[in-house]
PDB file of C-alpha atoms in Angstrom:
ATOM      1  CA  UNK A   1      -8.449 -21.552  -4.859  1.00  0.00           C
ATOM      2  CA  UNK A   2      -8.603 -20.670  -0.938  1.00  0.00           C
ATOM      3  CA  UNK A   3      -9.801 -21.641   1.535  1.00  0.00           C
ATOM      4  CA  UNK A   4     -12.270 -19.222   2.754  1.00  0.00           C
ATOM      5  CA  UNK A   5     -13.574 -15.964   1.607  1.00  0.00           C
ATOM      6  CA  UNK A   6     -14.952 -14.525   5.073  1.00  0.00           C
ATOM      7  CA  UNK A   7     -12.821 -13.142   7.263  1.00  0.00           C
ATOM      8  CA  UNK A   8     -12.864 -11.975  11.381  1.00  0.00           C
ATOM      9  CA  UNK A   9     -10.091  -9.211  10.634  1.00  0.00           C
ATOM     10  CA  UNK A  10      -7.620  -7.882   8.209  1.00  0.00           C
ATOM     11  CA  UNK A  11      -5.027 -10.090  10.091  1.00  0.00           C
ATOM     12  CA  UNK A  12      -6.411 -13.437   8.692  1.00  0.00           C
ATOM     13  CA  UNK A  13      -7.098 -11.718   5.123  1.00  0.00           C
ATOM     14  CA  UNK A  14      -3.797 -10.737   5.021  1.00  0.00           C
ATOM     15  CA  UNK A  15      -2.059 -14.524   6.238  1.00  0.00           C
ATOM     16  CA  UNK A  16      -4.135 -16.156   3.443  1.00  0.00           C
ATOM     17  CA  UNK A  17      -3.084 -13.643   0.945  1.00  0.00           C
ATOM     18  CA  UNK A  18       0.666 -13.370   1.795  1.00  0.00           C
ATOM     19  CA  UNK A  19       0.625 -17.796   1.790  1.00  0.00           C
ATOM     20  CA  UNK A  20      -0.482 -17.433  -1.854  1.00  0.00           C
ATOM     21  CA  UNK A  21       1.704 -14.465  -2.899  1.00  0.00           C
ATOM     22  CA  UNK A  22       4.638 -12.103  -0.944  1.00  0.00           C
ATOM     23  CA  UNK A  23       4.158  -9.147  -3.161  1.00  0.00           C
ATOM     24  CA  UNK A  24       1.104  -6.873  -2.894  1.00  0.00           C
ATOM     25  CA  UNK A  25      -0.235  -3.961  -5.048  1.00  0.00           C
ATOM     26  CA  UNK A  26      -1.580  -0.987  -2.708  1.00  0.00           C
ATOM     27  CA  UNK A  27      -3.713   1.960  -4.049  1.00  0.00           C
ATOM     28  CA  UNK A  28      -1.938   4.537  -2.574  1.00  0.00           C
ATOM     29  CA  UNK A  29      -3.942   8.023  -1.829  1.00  0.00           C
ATOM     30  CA  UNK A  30      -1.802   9.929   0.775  1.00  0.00           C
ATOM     31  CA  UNK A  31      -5.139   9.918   2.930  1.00  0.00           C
ATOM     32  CA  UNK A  32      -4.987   7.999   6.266  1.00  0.00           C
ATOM     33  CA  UNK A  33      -6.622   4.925   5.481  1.00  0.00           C
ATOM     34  CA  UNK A  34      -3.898   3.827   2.546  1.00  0.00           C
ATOM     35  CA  UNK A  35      -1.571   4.651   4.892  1.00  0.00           C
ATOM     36  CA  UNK A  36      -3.223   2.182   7.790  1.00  0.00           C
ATOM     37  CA  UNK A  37      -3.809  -0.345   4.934  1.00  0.00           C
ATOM     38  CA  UNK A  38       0.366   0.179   4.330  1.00  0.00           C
ATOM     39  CA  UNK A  39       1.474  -0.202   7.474  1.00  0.00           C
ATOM     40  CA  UNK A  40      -0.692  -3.459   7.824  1.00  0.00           C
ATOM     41  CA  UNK A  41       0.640  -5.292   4.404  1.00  0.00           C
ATOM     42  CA  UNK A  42       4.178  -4.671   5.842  1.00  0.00           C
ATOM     43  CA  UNK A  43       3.532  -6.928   8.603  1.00  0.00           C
ATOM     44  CA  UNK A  44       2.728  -9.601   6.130  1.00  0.00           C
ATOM     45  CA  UNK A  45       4.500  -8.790   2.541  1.00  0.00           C
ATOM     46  CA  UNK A  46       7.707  -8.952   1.500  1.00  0.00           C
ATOM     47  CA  UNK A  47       6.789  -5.979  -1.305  1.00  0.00           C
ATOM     48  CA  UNK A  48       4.540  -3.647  -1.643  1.00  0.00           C
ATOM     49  CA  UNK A  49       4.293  -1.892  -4.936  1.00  0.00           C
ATOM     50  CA  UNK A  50       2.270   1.563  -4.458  1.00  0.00           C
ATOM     51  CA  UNK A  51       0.769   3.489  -7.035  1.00  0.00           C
ATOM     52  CA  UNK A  52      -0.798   7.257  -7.013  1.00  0.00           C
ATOM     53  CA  UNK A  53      -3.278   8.043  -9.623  1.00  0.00           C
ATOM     54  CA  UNK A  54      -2.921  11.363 -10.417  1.00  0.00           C
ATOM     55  CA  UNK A  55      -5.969  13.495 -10.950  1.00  0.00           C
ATOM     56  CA  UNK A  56      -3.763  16.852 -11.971  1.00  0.00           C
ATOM     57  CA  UNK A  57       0.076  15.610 -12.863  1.00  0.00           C
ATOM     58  CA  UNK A  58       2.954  17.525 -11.339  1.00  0.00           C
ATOM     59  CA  UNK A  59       1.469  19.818  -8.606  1.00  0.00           C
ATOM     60  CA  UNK A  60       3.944  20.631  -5.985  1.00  0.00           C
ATOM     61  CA  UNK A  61       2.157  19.712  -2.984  1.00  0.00           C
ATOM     62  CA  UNK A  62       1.195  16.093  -4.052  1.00  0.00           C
ATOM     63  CA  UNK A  63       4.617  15.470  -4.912  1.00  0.00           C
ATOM     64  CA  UNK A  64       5.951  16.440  -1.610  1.00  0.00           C
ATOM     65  CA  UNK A  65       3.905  13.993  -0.140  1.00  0.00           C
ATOM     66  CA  UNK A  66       4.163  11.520  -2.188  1.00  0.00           C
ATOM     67  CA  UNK A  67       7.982  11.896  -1.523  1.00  0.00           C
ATOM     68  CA  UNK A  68       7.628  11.936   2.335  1.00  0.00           C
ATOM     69  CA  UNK A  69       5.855   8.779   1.985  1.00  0.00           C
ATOM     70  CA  UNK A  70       8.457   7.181  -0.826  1.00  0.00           C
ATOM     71  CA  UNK A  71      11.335   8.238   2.315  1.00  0.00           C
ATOM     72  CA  UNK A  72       9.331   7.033   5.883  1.00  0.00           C
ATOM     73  CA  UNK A  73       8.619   3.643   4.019  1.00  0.00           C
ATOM     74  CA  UNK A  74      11.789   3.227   1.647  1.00  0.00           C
ATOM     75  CA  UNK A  75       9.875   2.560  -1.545  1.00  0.00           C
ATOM     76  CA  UNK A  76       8.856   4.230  -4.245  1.00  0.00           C
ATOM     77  CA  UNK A  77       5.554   5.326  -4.969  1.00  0.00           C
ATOM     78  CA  UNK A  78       4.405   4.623  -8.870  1.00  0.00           C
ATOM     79  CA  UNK A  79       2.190   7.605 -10.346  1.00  0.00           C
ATOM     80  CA  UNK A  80       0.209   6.703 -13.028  1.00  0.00           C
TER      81      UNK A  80
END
């Protein structure tokens, strides 16, 4: 199905993955490494979809957040 599974960086994952598909589902935590991992899959996918999983629904401060992020990347964030 591709052509190789090993990879040097996330550059050349992200080049195979975008050839077979331009939309990509992102985990999204609010913590720095989702949004490095974001700000990577732009360079490469047409979407993203994010989703935060909620571990308490509704609390102000998460949601605050999760709107900065839905406004500095123009998306919205799904919580599930």
């Amino acid at each position: 199905m591709y052509d190789r599974l090993d990879f040097q960086n996330s550059d050349e994952l992200c080049e195979q993955m975008a050839a077979a598909c331009d939309t990509a589902i992102l985990a999204f935590s609010t913590g720095k490494d989702s949004i490095a991992a974001w700000l990577q899959l732009r360079k490469y996918f047409r979407r993203i979809i994010p989703y935060y999983c909620y571990v308490v629904p509704g609390l102000e401060f998460v949601e605050h957040s999760l709107k900065y992020y839905e406004d500095f990347f123009g998306c919205h964030i799904y919580r599930l």
